[in-house]
Amino acid sequence: MTNYEEAFKKITAHAREYGFVFQSSDIYDGLSAVYDYGQNGVELKNNIKDYWWKAMVRYHENIVGIDSAIFMHPTIWKASGHVDAFNDPMIDNKDSRKRYRADVLIEDHLAKIEEKINKEVTKAAARFGDAFDENQFRATNARVLENQSKIDAINARFIHSLETNDLADLKKLIEELNIVCPVSGSRNWTEVRQFNLMFSTRMGSVTEDASAIYLRPETAQGIFVNFLNVMKTGRMKIPFGIAQIGKAFRNEIVARQFIFRMREFEQMEMQFFVRPGTELQWFEFWKKERMNWHLSLGIDSENFRFHDHEKLAHYANAATDIEFKFPFGFKELEGIHSRTDFDLSAHQKFSGKKMQYFDPELNESYVPYVVETSIGLDRTFLAILSHAYTEEKLEDGSERAVMKLPPVLAPVKAAILPLVAKDGLPELARSIMDNLKVDYNCQYEEKDSIGKRYRRHDAIGTPYCITVDHQSLEDNTVTIRERDTMKQERIPVEKISGVIAARLK
Ligand code: ATP
């Protein structure tokens, strides 16, 4: 097992052990790529939603939220292009009978070559020390240049076959690159076929009358089809945005990497409606705004990067991903797309309703252009969880696993712990708990030694442990222990709430 696999395994095991994430239908051996959130997971997830909602809806006066239904009229998915084109190219290995995404096999191959380049660069940096000029090295080193030209050539062909939907060439490329099945090690591949990712079901109680409908594969279409409703009833003036958090479903061909790629997941999306011609300015605005949101959680900027799309969807005129350094490498966390008037125009055509805005400044009506920000809630959860998970060796030689979550997102804000469960300590601790729980999610615990209780709360990321001891009964003070430094301080009971509040700001 590689280091990163080892590290990732620890995080997923920790998430299960401490009630963050469980495999769905666990007692029936699970359901592939479907997960449940446990008692701590749901708190963390709700806190992330709340943090996003406040940043997007509350702090922007021109953005409002909605909550649209998962089931929608089937024509919506025809108009949006999902019925015809929401496909992934799949390929099977005949020996292992494992199924793969053809594009992902090629992307992984490209990543390996990229990795070779990075190794050369790291080696050279160590050799040359301070005098090392990375840009110059990349532009002149023969091995780097050779690998880079391989990447460029593969990429050009790969993008061309995707754009022209040339599935036979995708297969040829996989064969020419000698890509083997990671399980069987063989090159015995089937043809590449397109696979539609939408789940369908039937609505209606009588089978003959029932019509096929889809479980939405994205929340965005629920926003587009409510554009007129919200614009009119909310008296919205362009530029304005509509935000939504909700479930989406995709029948992913290969679901792996825990909650990174699920078949049922949640998205937090915002569609920003703008005057045509101003969309690229707004695209830049939202790129910055969204990156700042990620950085505001206190995670170092080196963990994030933009990845501009080389192959733009036919309706987009700019698109970028915010990628996060997951334990398995940089991967997409959020997409920011300038979608032109594609969706509203398509719905105008299919529904026959005018999806237009009358601009009083220009004195004309138009179909607005749209810039969207689309982030996976579960992927954000995974990013935050994997970044927060830390193993530390302590001075006394023992070890602790601590979840260094941003306090504002921590499932439990404070643990209230009577040192012993007698002598009137539980009563005082309970009264502190009763006061604090009105404002914060707190936990009262009296079982086990105080050290064990501290460790349990470190493991779920509780920023503060408040211990009530015998002195507390005399002078109404408690010790408050901070999670990351483990420093303890004695403070009056009435100051506890203020200390917690200051940390959450
Ligand atoms: P990918 O290329 O990883 O499949 P995508 O480009 O299809 O993602 P979008 O359609 O742009 O993703 O969806 C927006 C966001 O929704 C993604 O950035 C991601 O965070 C999240 N997301 C998409 N698919 C899944 C999934 N199967 N499981 C969890 N989150 C997902």
PDB file of C-alpha atoms and ligand atoms in Angstrom, residues 101 250 252 260-262 265 267 332-335 337 374-376 379, ligand 1:
ATOM      1  CA  ARG A 101     -14.358   5.184 -17.389  1.00  0.00           C
ATOM      2  CA  ARG A 250     -25.710  10.044 -10.833  1.00  0.00           C
ATOM      3  CA  GLU A 252     -21.484   6.774 -11.776  1.00  0.00           C
ATOM      4  CA  PHE A 260     -15.533  11.677  -3.352  1.00  0.00           C
ATOM      5  CA  ARG A 261     -17.679  10.023  -6.011  1.00  0.00           C
ATOM      6  CA  MET A 262     -21.100   8.908  -4.870  1.00  0.00           C
ATOM      7  CA  PHE A 265     -24.813  13.221  -3.186  1.00  0.00           C
ATOM      8  CA  GLN A 267     -24.654  19.966  -4.298  1.00  0.00           C
ATOM      9  CA  GLU A 332     -12.131  18.807  -8.582  1.00  0.00           C
ATOM     10  CA  LEU A 333     -14.009  20.246  -5.631  1.00  0.00           C
ATOM     11  CA  GLU A 334     -16.007  23.001  -7.264  1.00  0.00           C
ATOM     12  CA  GLY A 335     -16.829  24.109 -10.794  1.00  0.00           C
ATOM     13  CA  HIS A 337     -18.845  27.961 -15.347  1.00  0.00           C
ATOM     14  CA  SER A 374     -21.298  24.479  -8.269  1.00  0.00           C
ATOM     15  CA  ILE A 375     -19.718  22.745  -5.320  1.00  0.00           C
ATOM     16  CA  GLY A 376     -20.167  19.229  -3.970  1.00  0.00           C
ATOM     17  CA  ARG A 379     -16.517  16.539  -1.464  1.00  0.00           C
TER      18      ARG A 379
HETATM   19  P1  ATP B   1     -16.385  14.892 -12.051  1.00  0.00           P
HETATM   20  O1  ATP B   1     -15.612  15.373 -13.256  1.00  0.00           O
HETATM   21  O2  ATP B   1     -15.532  14.685 -10.831  1.00  0.00           O
HETATM   22  O3  ATP B   1     -17.313  13.768 -12.345  1.00  0.00           O
HETATM   23  P2  ATP B   1     -18.278  16.889 -12.723  1.00  0.00           P
HETATM   24  O4  ATP B   1     -17.433  17.837 -13.513  1.00  0.00           O
HETATM   25  O5  ATP B   1     -19.176  15.957 -13.421  1.00  0.00           O
HETATM   26  O6  ATP B   1     -17.353  16.095 -11.664  1.00  0.00           O
HETATM   27  P3  ATP B   1     -20.177  18.878 -11.988  1.00  0.00           P
HETATM   28  O7  ATP B   1     -21.219  18.350 -12.870  1.00  0.00           O
HETATM   29  O8  ATP B   1     -19.476  20.152 -12.364  1.00  0.00           O
HETATM   30  O9  ATP B   1     -19.094  17.728 -11.673  1.00  0.00           O
HETATM   31  O10 ATP B   1     -20.778  18.996 -10.510  1.00  0.00           O
HETATM   32  C1  ATP B   1     -20.415  20.022  -9.610  1.00  0.00           C
HETATM   33  C2  ATP B   1     -19.822  19.472  -8.341  1.00  0.00           C
HETATM   34  O11 ATP B   1     -20.620  18.423  -7.803  1.00  0.00           O
HETATM   35  C3  ATP B   1     -18.446  18.847  -8.507  1.00  0.00           C
HETATM   36  O12 ATP B   1     -17.431  19.837  -8.470  1.00  0.00           O
HETATM   37  C4  ATP B   1     -18.366  17.910  -7.330  1.00  0.00           C
HETATM   38  O13 ATP B   1     -17.911  18.596  -6.171  1.00  0.00           O
HETATM   39  C5  ATP B   1     -19.798  17.477  -7.128  1.00  0.00           C
HETATM   40  N1  ATP B   1     -20.015  16.130  -7.665  1.00  0.00           N
HETATM   41  C6  ATP B   1     -20.226  15.773  -8.944  1.00  0.00           C
HETATM   42  N2  ATP B   1     -20.394  14.447  -9.067  1.00  0.00           N
HETATM   43  C7  ATP B   1     -20.286  13.932  -7.825  1.00  0.00           C
HETATM   44  C8  ATP B   1     -20.369  12.626  -7.278  1.00  0.00           C
HETATM   45  N3  ATP B   1     -20.626  11.576  -8.044  1.00  0.00           N
HETATM   46  N4  ATP B   1     -20.209  12.468  -5.933  1.00  0.00           N
HETATM   47  C9  ATP B   1     -19.966  13.528  -5.135  1.00  0.00           C
HETATM   48  N5  ATP B   1     -19.878  14.789  -5.602  1.00  0.00           N
HETATM   49  C10 ATP B   1     -20.039  15.004  -6.913  1.00  0.00           C
END
